[in-house]
Amino acid sequence: MTAQITTSGIPFDAQGQAEESRRRDLAMQAFVRDIAMTNAVQLEACVRCGLCAGACHFFVTTGDPKYTPIRKLRPLEQAYHRHVGPFAPLFRLLGIAPRVTAEELEQWQELIFDSCTLCGRCTLACPMGIDIADLVKQSRHGMFAAGLIPDRLELMDRTTKLWGSPATPAEDFADIIRETGEERGVAMNIDKERADYLVTVAPAELTEHTKALSDAAKVLNKMGYNWTYHSKGFEASNIGYLNGDIELQEKMTRQMIDTAVKIGAHTLILPECGHAYGAARWESARWYGEKVPVRVIHMTEFLDEAVASGKLKLKQINQTASLHDPCQLVRRGGVLAAPRNVMKALGLDLKELADAGAVGWCCGGGGGVVSNKRADPIRYRAFELKRRQVEDANAERFVTACGQCRITLNLGANKYKWDKKVDSLLELVADNLID
Amino acid sequence: MELLQFSRGPALTFAIAVFLLGTLWRLIGILMLERRRVDAEARPGTPTPLAAAASGVLAKMWPHKTFLKSSLFSVLNGYVFHIGLAISVLLFAPHVLFVKSLLGISWPALPSNVVLAVAVITAGSLLASLVHRLTNPVQRLISRIDDYVSWAVTFLPVLTGIAAVAHIGGRYETLLAVHILTVCAFLIWFPFGKLMHAFLFVLSRGTTAIRFKQRGAEV
Ligand code: SF4
Ligand code: SF4
């Protein structure tokens, strides 16, 4: 165990044996390396109006001002003003841009990891347009470099490096796919040498959500497409992206995209996972340039297109339903209409939550928070917001398009003995195909 | 008389020089940083970067409905003192004359008593923003020295301007000199602190809007 406590009583984890001063230097170097023009503009623009606080579920549900989004950026801001900004030499000379201390970094671990789901609601609320969520994610690069991330996340990082997935060794993947197909009586494709569609998965689909594996297959088979799962590129829920491990992020991105290219796929379908979409759809350009060699789409976009093309006919459920908008897919990904279109095609009468679409509340577990045990108490507080809105909408079903959101919402439901089941949009589609 | 000459002469010249050079230095310093971000291919139908940035700058003029409740005071009060400052600075006859003497351009002014009333409201609004900063737990926690200095160098010119126009608290020349000196303080502080948001808001709103519009997401 590496769990420790700062002098101000805040728990933190530390990895490796580095001295505190070394950790601080590593974090600073990573902070500084990351800052380019766009984020410098944003780090300069804050007017300290505090409006971002009212958008953050962790502040709203606890009332504790320490969770104010902009405050989470303090180490990054300090690094910027001391080492990068236009007046950095002057500020250093006058001693008005203090050095970040190791103690501060340790203290900020809780703010950068435990109490930020990277949901971006604060970004939407900020009158200066500062993308706070993106800057928190960037802060994680420095924290990772310093060996100052929560142990639970570091464990997933290590496992992914070792296994190629946080859920299972890559060599077991093909077996899981075959077994799931056999169990559920669905024809599966695995490791085909040529295919038009490469289908990828999220870790939960290899453990508790295996139905999603056969459901995706069912839909693609129905469409008559040439598709495959592939042991060399299956893991989409990029742990590096969440942890601030940029090398791992690159590795996981390349595994999927290079495999898609190798098998001649024109489309890579991401699973029902929000962060997978953030990492692969919007950040793979970092390594491939603007034109990523394969089309990257989320399962929800795929379903929307399939329904719109008329190739996928669905039975009508004829019930009312509310939708939880996954933050990375909707607010930060722009996929607002697709899930609603698919719900309509299923004959679901949408009862929107009071805050829906771009302003929807986070499930509380994104950004690795659900995997970070230490964050359970505030995560459950955040869940309360969602639960209230779902109850107020009073629909028969509650649907989402992200496995991580589903896990978080179900954990919340169990904790509060709430009898609402969270449906996966993909599962609803697969269960209602017209033969 | 000497103080007035000093404030109008060397003090103001120095302050304007610091303002111009400092502002340019900061803006160029930021804009010269590497542009490293490579954005993924935009969705079809994405507006041009300029159109996206412009729509983002406009969209952020007013909060989304859902955020309005928690931000109503700050938003409304913010509008009051920003507009109040603009009117007091730009539409007061002696200010218009001063600009004319400096740059040779002029525009119509508002009657002095109207501007005085606006300035009083502006001062009240600025005071309210300070009280909010000191009493609201979030704002108090996140405030830096810059926030208080920036507040002071904005408030003092308004206060001394009111005093000079209303002839309260001393000889007119002295009040005017003090008013100009507070304006100098404003100009000197401007490039170094958050007052720069007067320029930076366009850049920060714009850059975020460009990226979000490429994704088809709201700003
Ligand atoms: S809302 Fe934006 S400008 Fe206001 S304090 Fe938060 S980050 Fe700063
Ligand atoms: S991204 Fe979400 S969780 Fe993180 S600070 Fe912003 S509103 Fe809070």
XYZ file of C-alpha atoms and ligand atoms in Angstrom:
670
model
C 0.000 0.000 0.000
C 1.203 3.464 -0.750
C -1.679 5.339 0.864
C -0.493 8.364 2.801
C -1.899 11.466 4.404
C -0.817 15.067 3.884
C -0.109 17.253 6.909
C -3.514 18.831 6.339
C -5.114 15.393 6.631
C -5.891 14.665 2.991
C -5.295 11.101 1.811
C -3.135 10.539 -1.247
C -1.276 7.718 -2.910
C 2.263 7.792 -4.203
C 3.971 5.408 -6.564
C 7.692 4.735 -6.753
C 10.447 5.813 -4.415
C 11.250 9.292 -5.706
C 12.073 12.073 -3.248
C 9.415 14.738 -2.870
C 11.514 17.364 -4.628
C 12.054 14.977 -7.538
C 8.315 14.367 -7.778
C 7.680 18.074 -7.871
C 10.238 18.584 -10.628
C 8.784 15.756 -12.695
C 5.297 17.190 -12.360
C 6.497 20.672 -13.240
C 8.333 19.441 -16.318
C 5.237 17.617 -17.521
C 2.978 20.601 -16.815
C 5.282 22.933 -18.694
C 5.805 20.541 -21.604
C 2.068 20.350 -22.150
C 1.261 24.036 -22.253
C 0.770 25.339 -25.770
C -0.932 28.453 -27.081
C -4.548 27.370 -26.727
C -4.329 26.332 -23.111
C -2.131 29.318 -22.242
C -4.908 31.603 -23.472
C -7.288 29.777 -21.175
C -4.991 29.717 -18.166
C -4.687 33.491 -18.520
C -8.352 34.319 -18.881
C -9.982 33.452 -15.553
C -11.667 36.347 -13.744
C -12.370 34.363 -10.569
C -16.116 34.832 -10.837
C -16.711 31.411 -9.294
C -19.536 30.511 -11.663
C -17.934 27.188 -12.565
C -18.681 25.978 -9.025
C -22.434 26.008 -9.607
C -21.986 23.623 -12.528
C -19.949 20.967 -10.717
C -21.862 18.112 -9.099
C -19.164 17.753 -6.444
C -19.573 21.334 -5.285
C -23.340 21.413 -5.692
C -23.915 18.275 -3.636
C -21.376 18.984 -0.888
C -21.374 22.794 -0.783
C -17.623 22.597 -0.149
C -15.852 25.395 -2.043
C -12.671 23.346 -2.296
C -14.374 21.538 -5.184
C -14.648 24.710 -7.270
C -13.483 23.602 -10.716
C -10.963 26.371 -11.364
C -9.302 25.657 -8.039
C -8.435 22.179 -9.285
C -6.072 23.824 -11.753
C -3.939 25.604 -9.204
C -0.722 23.561 -9.669
C -0.985 23.866 -13.444
C -1.673 27.597 -13.172
C 1.310 28.060 -10.898
C 3.573 26.130 -13.245
C 2.325 28.271 -16.106
C 2.853 31.611 -14.393
C 6.241 30.656 -13.019
C 7.728 29.022 -16.091
C 5.773 29.716 -19.272
C 3.696 32.904 -19.178
C 4.920 36.134 -20.800
C 5.854 37.633 -17.417
C 7.341 34.448 -15.938
C 10.878 35.877 -15.529
C 9.499 39.051 -13.934
C 7.225 37.122 -11.586
C 10.089 34.822 -10.582
C 12.337 37.809 -9.954
C 9.766 39.475 -7.750
C 8.877 36.206 -6.058
C 5.183 36.524 -6.894
C 4.805 33.266 -8.795
C 5.371 30.713 -6.043
C 6.826 27.313 -6.731
C 4.390 24.415 -6.519
C 5.362 22.314 -3.538
C 5.259 18.533 -3.321
C 2.805 18.876 -0.444
C 0.473 20.892 -2.661
C 0.612 18.262 -5.374
C -0.215 15.571 -2.844
C -3.084 17.644 -1.577
C -4.340 18.298 -5.094
C -4.472 14.606 -6.015
C -7.914 14.459 -4.470
C -9.098 17.427 -6.519
C -7.571 16.367 -9.822
C -8.662 12.718 -9.595
C -11.233 11.901 -6.887
C -13.442 14.922 -7.427
C -13.263 15.473 -11.163
C -15.036 13.260 -13.662
C -13.780 15.355 -16.602
C -17.454 15.885 -17.382
C -17.007 19.413 -18.708
C -20.104 20.934 -17.178
C -17.878 23.650 -15.718
C -16.524 24.376 -19.186
C -20.039 24.995 -20.395
C -20.783 27.326 -17.490
C -17.586 29.376 -17.624
C -18.318 32.815 -19.077
C -14.740 33.044 -20.320
C -15.031 29.765 -22.195
C -12.184 28.157 -20.259
C -12.120 24.432 -20.922
C -11.480 23.519 -17.301
C -12.166 19.816 -17.853
C -9.483 19.618 -20.508
C -7.026 21.413 -18.256
C -7.768 19.045 -15.361
C -7.057 16.177 -17.736
C -3.843 17.892 -18.671
C -2.944 18.311 -14.998
C -3.167 14.538 -14.700
C -0.173 14.217 -17.047
C 1.992 15.992 -14.468
C 0.554 13.992 -11.603
C 1.202 10.735 -13.414
C 4.769 11.770 -14.210
C 5.297 12.496 -10.515
C 3.887 9.129 -9.431
C 1.019 10.833 -7.657
C -2.164 9.223 -8.894
C -4.676 7.152 -6.910
C -3.442 3.571 -6.468
C -6.592 2.108 -7.955
C -5.989 3.949 -11.199
C -2.319 3.080 -11.190
C -3.220 -0.575 -10.789
C -5.414 -0.374 -13.873
C -2.569 1.353 -15.677
C -0.123 -1.412 -14.797
C -2.598 -4.147 -15.648
C -3.322 -2.584 -19.007
C 0.376 -2.372 -19.803
C 0.775 -6.013 -18.855
C -2.395 -7.456 -20.339
C -3.444 -4.989 -23.002
C -6.669 -4.403 -21.061
C -7.543 -3.634 -17.448
C -10.073 -6.480 -17.476
C -8.415 -9.531 -18.964
C -5.202 -10.690 -20.654
C -5.328 -10.147 -24.408
C -4.742 -13.864 -25.024
C -8.045 -14.638 -23.291
C -10.009 -12.209 -25.405
C -10.770 -14.586 -28.271
C -12.024 -17.218 -25.818
C -14.321 -14.739 -24.102
C -15.764 -13.741 -27.455
C -16.288 -17.369 -28.540
C -17.782 -18.419 -25.218
C -20.138 -15.463 -25.124
C -21.280 -16.281 -28.658
C -21.889 -19.910 -27.741
C -23.698 -19.046 -24.525
C -25.998 -16.628 -26.230
C -26.338 -18.393 -29.561
C -24.904 -15.565 -31.615
C -22.376 -16.002 -34.446
C -19.188 -14.171 -33.484
C -16.288 -13.060 -35.634
C -12.856 -12.956 -34.075
C -9.434 -12.180 -35.526
C -10.589 -12.154 -39.158
C -7.776 -11.170 -41.486
C -9.963 -8.837 -43.533
C -13.074 -6.988 -42.420
C -14.814 -3.693 -43.112
C -15.677 -3.003 -39.484
C -13.424 -3.457 -36.483
C -15.549 -3.626 -33.334
C -13.902 -2.721 -30.037
C -14.960 -3.219 -26.433
C -14.944 -1.655 -22.980
C -13.520 -3.559 -19.974
C -16.905 -4.086 -18.319
C -18.053 -5.924 -21.434
C -15.418 -8.556 -20.742
C -16.736 -9.105 -17.228
C -20.231 -8.079 -16.155
C -21.634 -6.702 -19.423
C -20.750 -9.578 -21.776
C -24.209 -9.357 -23.306
C -22.986 -6.212 -25.054
C -20.466 -8.357 -26.972
C -23.113 -10.603 -28.456
C -25.531 -7.716 -28.898
C -23.076 -5.815 -31.072
C -22.512 -9.022 -33.062
C -26.244 -9.568 -33.440
C -26.737 -6.103 -34.892
C -23.779 -6.314 -37.267
C -24.795 -9.793 -38.418
C -28.279 -8.500 -39.040
C -26.869 -5.754 -41.222
C -24.916 -8.371 -43.171
C -21.647 -6.520 -42.665
C -18.163 -7.942 -42.839
C -16.944 -7.262 -39.302
C -14.681 -8.649 -36.624
C -13.424 -8.387 -33.074
C -9.651 -8.584 -32.941
C -7.259 -9.732 -30.203
C -4.646 -7.248 -31.379
C -6.864 -4.188 -31.003
C -9.944 -4.569 -28.855
C -9.535 -2.382 -25.786
C -11.162 1.000 -26.320
C -11.561 2.451 -22.835
C -8.174 4.091 -22.947
C -6.887 3.999 -19.350
C -3.899 6.160 -20.298
C -6.311 8.913 -21.299
C -7.917 8.888 -17.861
C -4.753 8.506 -15.816
C -2.628 11.111 -17.529
C -0.338 8.376 -18.885
C 0.207 9.786 -22.317
C 2.457 6.920 -23.454
C -0.188 4.372 -22.609
C -2.816 6.536 -24.262
C -0.792 6.498 -27.459
C -0.186 2.756 -27.248
C -3.867 1.941 -26.737
C -4.923 4.303 -29.506
C -2.417 2.880 -31.947
C -3.333 -0.716 -31.146
C -6.901 -0.186 -32.250
C -6.325 2.056 -35.210
C -3.329 0.158 -36.585
C -5.269 -3.093 -36.312
C -8.173 -1.531 -38.188
C -5.812 -0.400 -40.927
C -4.106 -3.805 -41.066
C -7.319 -5.689 -41.649
C -8.507 -3.130 -44.192
C -11.398 -1.851 -42.067
C -12.937 1.434 -43.121
C -14.714 1.926 -39.795
C -13.743 1.365 -36.182
C -16.764 1.034 -33.934
C -16.242 2.114 -30.357
C -18.239 0.422 -27.603
C -20.845 2.085 -25.427
C -18.184 3.994 -23.510
C -17.897 7.748 -23.240
C -14.193 8.122 -22.563
C -13.391 5.728 -25.397
C -15.059 8.256 -27.648
C -13.158 11.180 -26.148
C -9.844 9.363 -26.574
C -10.261 7.737 -29.978
C -12.557 10.093 -31.855
C -11.080 13.380 -30.702
C -7.554 12.699 -29.555
C -6.133 10.109 -31.935
C -5.313 12.985 -34.311
C -2.512 13.758 -31.901
C -0.617 10.799 -33.367
C -2.165 10.380 -36.786
C -2.742 13.989 -37.817
C -6.131 15.408 -38.696
C -6.927 12.589 -41.121
C -7.026 9.492 -38.959
C -6.751 6.562 -41.424
C -10.010 4.973 -40.355
C -13.437 6.333 -39.511
C -13.968 6.207 -35.753
C -17.565 6.127 -34.552
C -19.393 5.366 -31.344
C -21.795 2.445 -31.199
C -24.647 4.928 -30.760
C -23.720 6.728 -33.983
C -23.512 3.376 -35.734
C -26.986 2.409 -34.515
C -28.371 5.797 -35.508
C -26.988 5.454 -39.029
C -28.234 1.871 -39.290
C -31.744 2.884 -38.297
C -31.743 5.961 -40.523
C -30.599 3.914 -43.533
C -33.623 1.657 -43.079
C -31.379 -1.441 -42.872
C -32.192 -1.996 -39.234
C -35.856 -2.467 -38.416
C -36.891 -2.444 -34.792
C -39.871 -3.623 -32.801
C -41.742 -0.935 -30.917
C -41.335 -0.967 -27.145
C -44.074 1.615 -26.633
C -43.007 2.818 -23.228
C -41.818 6.095 -21.780
C -38.094 6.436 -21.141
C -35.559 8.926 -19.823
C -32.055 9.196 -21.156
C -28.842 9.772 -19.245
C -26.538 11.701 -21.591
C -22.956 10.425 -21.171
C -20.802 13.542 -20.821
C -18.028 12.547 -23.200
C -20.466 11.487 -25.856
C -22.944 14.352 -25.647
C -21.622 17.471 -23.939
C -18.026 16.986 -25.088
C -18.664 14.839 -28.131
C -21.632 16.470 -29.837
C -23.576 13.190 -30.172
C -26.851 14.613 -28.973
C -29.380 13.553 -31.568
C -28.179 9.983 -32.227
C -29.337 8.340 -28.966
C -32.631 10.199 -29.184
C -33.159 9.058 -32.769
C -32.522 5.443 -31.830
C -34.895 5.692 -28.879
C -37.548 7.073 -31.174
C -36.995 4.210 -33.607
C -37.581 1.832 -30.692
C -40.915 3.460 -29.996
C -39.706 4.928 -26.725
C -41.461 8.108 -25.736
C -38.654 10.281 -24.411
C -39.247 12.053 -21.115
C -36.275 14.384 -20.916
C -34.633 14.992 -17.557
C -34.828 18.554 -16.213
C -31.194 18.963 -17.254
C -30.672 17.034 -20.452
C -28.388 17.065 -23.462
C -25.382 19.358 -23.208
C -26.285 20.497 -19.689
C -27.056 17.023 -18.306
C -25.524 16.099 -14.962
C -22.683 13.607 -14.923
C -23.356 10.141 -13.471
C -20.585 11.002 -11.003
C -18.243 8.175 -11.973
C -16.484 9.335 -15.136
C -12.816 10.184 -15.428
C -11.848 7.071 -13.483
C -13.771 8.191 -10.380
C -15.919 5.051 -10.292
C -12.780 2.895 -10.151
C -11.258 4.979 -7.387
C -12.677 3.472 -4.213
C -11.545 6.405 -2.114
C -13.985 8.643 -4.007
C -17.070 6.545 -3.201
C -18.608 8.946 -0.640
C -18.655 12.008 -2.913
C -19.585 9.905 -5.925
C -22.691 8.739 -4.110
C -23.550 12.323 -3.220
C -23.299 13.280 -6.890
C -25.524 10.358 -7.828
C -28.305 11.896 -5.739
C -28.692 14.711 -8.268
C -29.249 12.295 -11.101
C -31.607 10.133 -9.146
C -33.782 13.120 -8.262
C -34.058 14.182 -11.892
C -34.820 10.659 -13.070
C -37.546 10.317 -10.476
C -39.011 13.680 -11.433
C -39.127 12.676 -15.099
C -41.178 9.668 -14.024
C -40.584 7.496 -17.082
C -40.955 3.721 -17.223
C -37.413 3.125 -18.413
C -34.047 4.733 -17.881
C -31.576 4.377 -20.726
C -27.979 5.305 -21.404
C -25.276 4.648 -23.968
C -22.184 4.243 -21.797
C -21.236 1.141 -19.824
C -19.289 3.129 -17.230
C -22.279 5.386 -16.605
C -24.419 2.273 -16.261
C -22.074 0.785 -13.687
C -21.973 4.051 -11.742
C -25.725 4.507 -11.845
C -26.341 0.901 -10.843
C -23.910 1.220 -7.931
C -25.827 4.301 -6.824
C -29.133 2.498 -7.230
C -27.887 -0.442 -5.117
C -26.572 1.833 -2.424
C -29.861 3.683 -2.087
C -32.077 0.648 -2.753
C -33.463 2.403 -5.764
C -35.373 0.009 -7.978
C -34.555 1.687 -11.287
C -32.758 -0.533 -13.786
C -30.443 1.225 -16.213
C -30.830 -0.058 -19.771
C -28.164 -0.035 -22.439
C -29.328 1.428 -25.717
C -27.415 -1.242 -27.639
C -29.093 -3.987 -25.633
C -32.506 -2.527 -26.289
C -31.776 -2.444 -30.006
C -30.373 -5.976 -30.081
C -33.361 -7.298 -28.109
C -35.816 -5.709 -30.491
C -34.543 -6.553 -33.958
C -37.242 -7.490 -36.433
C -36.319 -10.801 -38.052
C -1.254 72.797 -9.616
C 2.025 70.939 -9.674
C 0.329 67.670 -8.860
C -2.122 68.137 -11.718
C 0.687 68.837 -14.142
C 2.563 65.803 -12.946
C -0.465 63.553 -13.230
C -1.442 64.824 -16.681
C 2.124 64.870 -17.897
C 4.805 62.371 -16.979
C 2.576 60.103 -14.881
C 0.001 59.630 -17.604
C 2.619 59.254 -20.323
C 4.406 56.603 -18.289
C 1.162 54.794 -17.503
C 0.062 54.753 -21.148
C 3.473 53.445 -22.185
C 3.326 50.631 -19.604
C -0.234 49.847 -20.655
C 0.583 49.642 -24.359
C 3.894 47.845 -24.095
C 2.741 45.507 -21.328
C -0.463 44.577 -23.119
C 1.356 43.933 -26.364
C 4.048 41.939 -24.587
C 1.492 39.743 -22.846
C -0.664 39.183 -25.906
C 2.275 38.469 -28.191
C 3.885 36.305 -25.515
C 0.794 34.124 -25.364
C 0.093 34.023 -29.069
C 3.705 33.179 -29.912
C 3.553 29.971 -27.869
C 3.585 26.805 -29.902
C 0.269 25.800 -31.454
C 0.576 22.143 -30.762
C -2.957 20.883 -30.697
C -3.945 18.749 -33.661
C -7.694 18.477 -33.818
C -9.418 15.460 -35.254
C -11.328 15.755 -38.477
C -14.334 17.975 -37.860
C -17.885 16.815 -38.389
C -19.378 17.708 -41.734
C -21.078 21.101 -41.634
C -18.667 22.582 -39.079
C -18.567 26.381 -39.393
C -15.304 28.069 -40.360
C -13.018 28.732 -37.388
C -13.815 32.432 -37.524
C -17.573 31.844 -37.555
C -17.246 29.256 -34.773
C -15.173 31.618 -32.634
C -17.596 34.495 -33.224
C -20.598 32.398 -32.287
C -18.774 31.217 -29.150
C -17.939 34.776 -28.130
C -21.604 35.695 -28.539
C -23.029 32.557 -26.926
C -21.007 33.165 -23.770
C -22.597 36.586 -23.305
C -25.412 34.900 -21.410
C -25.411 31.678 -19.390
C -27.400 28.571 -20.270
C -30.778 28.633 -18.592
C -29.830 25.913 -16.151
C -26.834 27.877 -14.821
C -28.728 31.132 -14.518
C -30.092 30.501 -11.058
C -26.695 30.057 -9.456
C -25.127 32.866 -11.458
C -27.865 35.491 -11.672
C -26.311 38.022 -9.302
C -22.849 37.787 -10.846
C -24.179 37.997 -14.385
C -26.516 40.940 -13.818
C -24.110 42.816 -11.576
C -21.349 42.136 -14.064
C -23.408 43.679 -16.822
C -24.229 46.718 -14.671
C -20.644 47.642 -13.889
C -19.238 46.771 -17.316
C -21.823 48.913 -19.079
C -21.553 51.568 -16.377
C -17.788 51.723 -16.823
C -18.120 51.935 -20.596
C -20.580 54.846 -20.336
C -18.571 56.679 -17.681
C -15.318 56.332 -19.598
C -16.522 56.890 -23.131
C -19.534 59.188 -22.930
C -18.453 61.785 -20.369
C -17.839 65.123 -22.133
C -14.440 65.916 -20.519
C -13.235 62.392 -21.429
C -14.381 62.888 -25.024
C -12.521 66.200 -25.130
C -9.428 64.573 -23.658
C -9.452 61.874 -26.335
C -9.971 64.536 -28.989
C -6.931 66.440 -27.758
C -4.920 63.231 -27.802
C -6.080 61.488 -30.980
C -8.064 64.107 -32.842
C -11.251 62.035 -32.924
C -14.447 62.697 -31.028
C -18.029 61.566 -30.603
C -21.148 62.920 -28.893
C -21.212 62.803 -25.102
C -24.053 62.356 -22.617
C -25.088 65.172 -20.248
C -22.778 65.262 -17.233
C -25.449 64.643 -14.637
C -26.559 61.516 -16.494
C -22.996 60.211 -16.519
C -22.646 61.126 -12.862
C -25.715 59.068 -12.043
C -24.335 56.156 -14.073
C -20.987 56.454 -12.295
C -22.689 56.320 -8.901
C -24.552 53.174 -9.938
C -21.292 51.719 -11.264
C -19.519 52.423 -7.991
C -22.363 50.753 -6.105
C -22.220 47.766 -8.394
C -18.454 47.462 -7.972
C -18.859 47.633 -4.220
C -21.465 44.898 -4.424
C -19.045 42.737 -6.412
C -16.412 43.226 -3.704
C -18.849 42.329 -0.955
C -19.833 39.232 -2.942
C -16.199 38.261 -3.379
C -15.572 38.622 0.341
C -18.697 36.853 1.529
C -19.284 34.130 -1.054
C -17.249 31.121 0.130
C -16.343 30.031 -3.399
C -15.167 33.429 -4.555
C -13.347 34.137 -1.330
C -11.439 30.879 -1.584
C -10.380 31.257 -5.212
C -9.534 34.967 -5.115
C -5.943 36.042 -5.576
C -4.253 39.353 -4.684
C -4.749 40.246 -8.334
C -8.525 40.135 -7.885
C -8.409 42.731 -5.122
C -5.811 44.957 -6.789
C -7.770 44.841 -10.053
C -10.912 45.731 -8.160
C -9.224 48.647 -6.407
C -7.697 50.182 -9.530
C -11.102 49.963 -11.222
C -13.094 51.319 -8.311
C -10.810 54.208 -7.392
C -11.006 56.041 -10.743
C -14.807 55.817 -10.540
C -14.841 57.096 -6.979
C -12.379 59.932 -7.580
C -14.135 60.802 -10.833
C -17.422 61.190 -8.969
C -15.686 63.279 -6.305
C -14.084 65.538 -8.919
C -17.306 66.107 -10.849
C -19.358 66.628 -7.707
C -16.618 68.759 -6.097
C -16.595 66.667 -2.958
C -13.604 66.356 -0.698
C -11.160 68.993 -1.910
C -10.133 71.500 -4.561
C -11.200 70.558 -8.069
C -7.611 70.559 -9.373
C -6.456 68.290 -6.597
C -9.392 65.938 -7.091
C -8.762 65.866 -10.820
C -5.078 65.136 -10.283
C -5.899 62.301 -7.905
C -8.465 60.980 -10.405
C -5.862 60.948 -13.165
C -3.358 59.254 -10.891
C -5.842 56.483 -10.120
C -6.395 56.064 -13.851
C -2.621 55.768 -14.194
C -2.661 53.011 -11.583
C -5.355 51.238 -13.605
C -3.332 51.502 -16.800
C -0.133 50.314 -15.144
C -1.793 47.316 -13.511
C -3.839 46.388 -16.572
C -1.280 44.251 -18.446
C -0.186 42.284 -15.397
C -3.410 41.093 -13.901
C -6.873 39.900 -14.758
C -7.978 43.215 -16.244
C -6.482 41.752 -19.412
C -9.649 39.700 -19.714
C -10.901 42.706 -21.668
C -8.856 41.246 -24.544
C -8.417 37.645 -23.468
C -12.111 36.814 -23.306
C -12.285 36.833 -27.084
C -9.355 34.444 -27.353
C -10.436 32.005 -24.674
C -14.050 31.871 -25.761
C -12.961 31.671 -29.379
C -10.468 28.827 -29.009
C -12.889 26.692 -27.018
C -15.717 27.397 -29.433
C -13.623 26.382 -32.443
C -12.875 23.005 -30.894
C -16.379 22.375 -29.643
C -18.053 23.386 -32.894
C -15.815 20.943 -34.749
C -17.354 18.266 -32.580
C -20.870 19.531 -33.088
C -21.018 20.265 -29.359
C -22.505 23.274 -27.590
C -20.414 26.048 -26.068
S -16.281 30.295 -14.294
Fe -14.477 30.550 -15.585
S -13.812 32.651 -15.244
Fe -15.218 32.135 -13.578
S -13.902 31.368 -11.920
Fe -14.547 29.572 -13.077
S -12.924 29.305 -14.611
Fe -12.689 31.366 -13.794
S -15.184 18.571 -15.297
Fe -17.086 18.092 -14.162
S -16.364 17.134 -12.280
Fe -14.582 18.154 -13.192
S -14.552 20.159 -12.236
Fe -15.718 20.382 -14.115
S -17.862 20.105 -13.507
Fe -16.593 19.311 -11.818
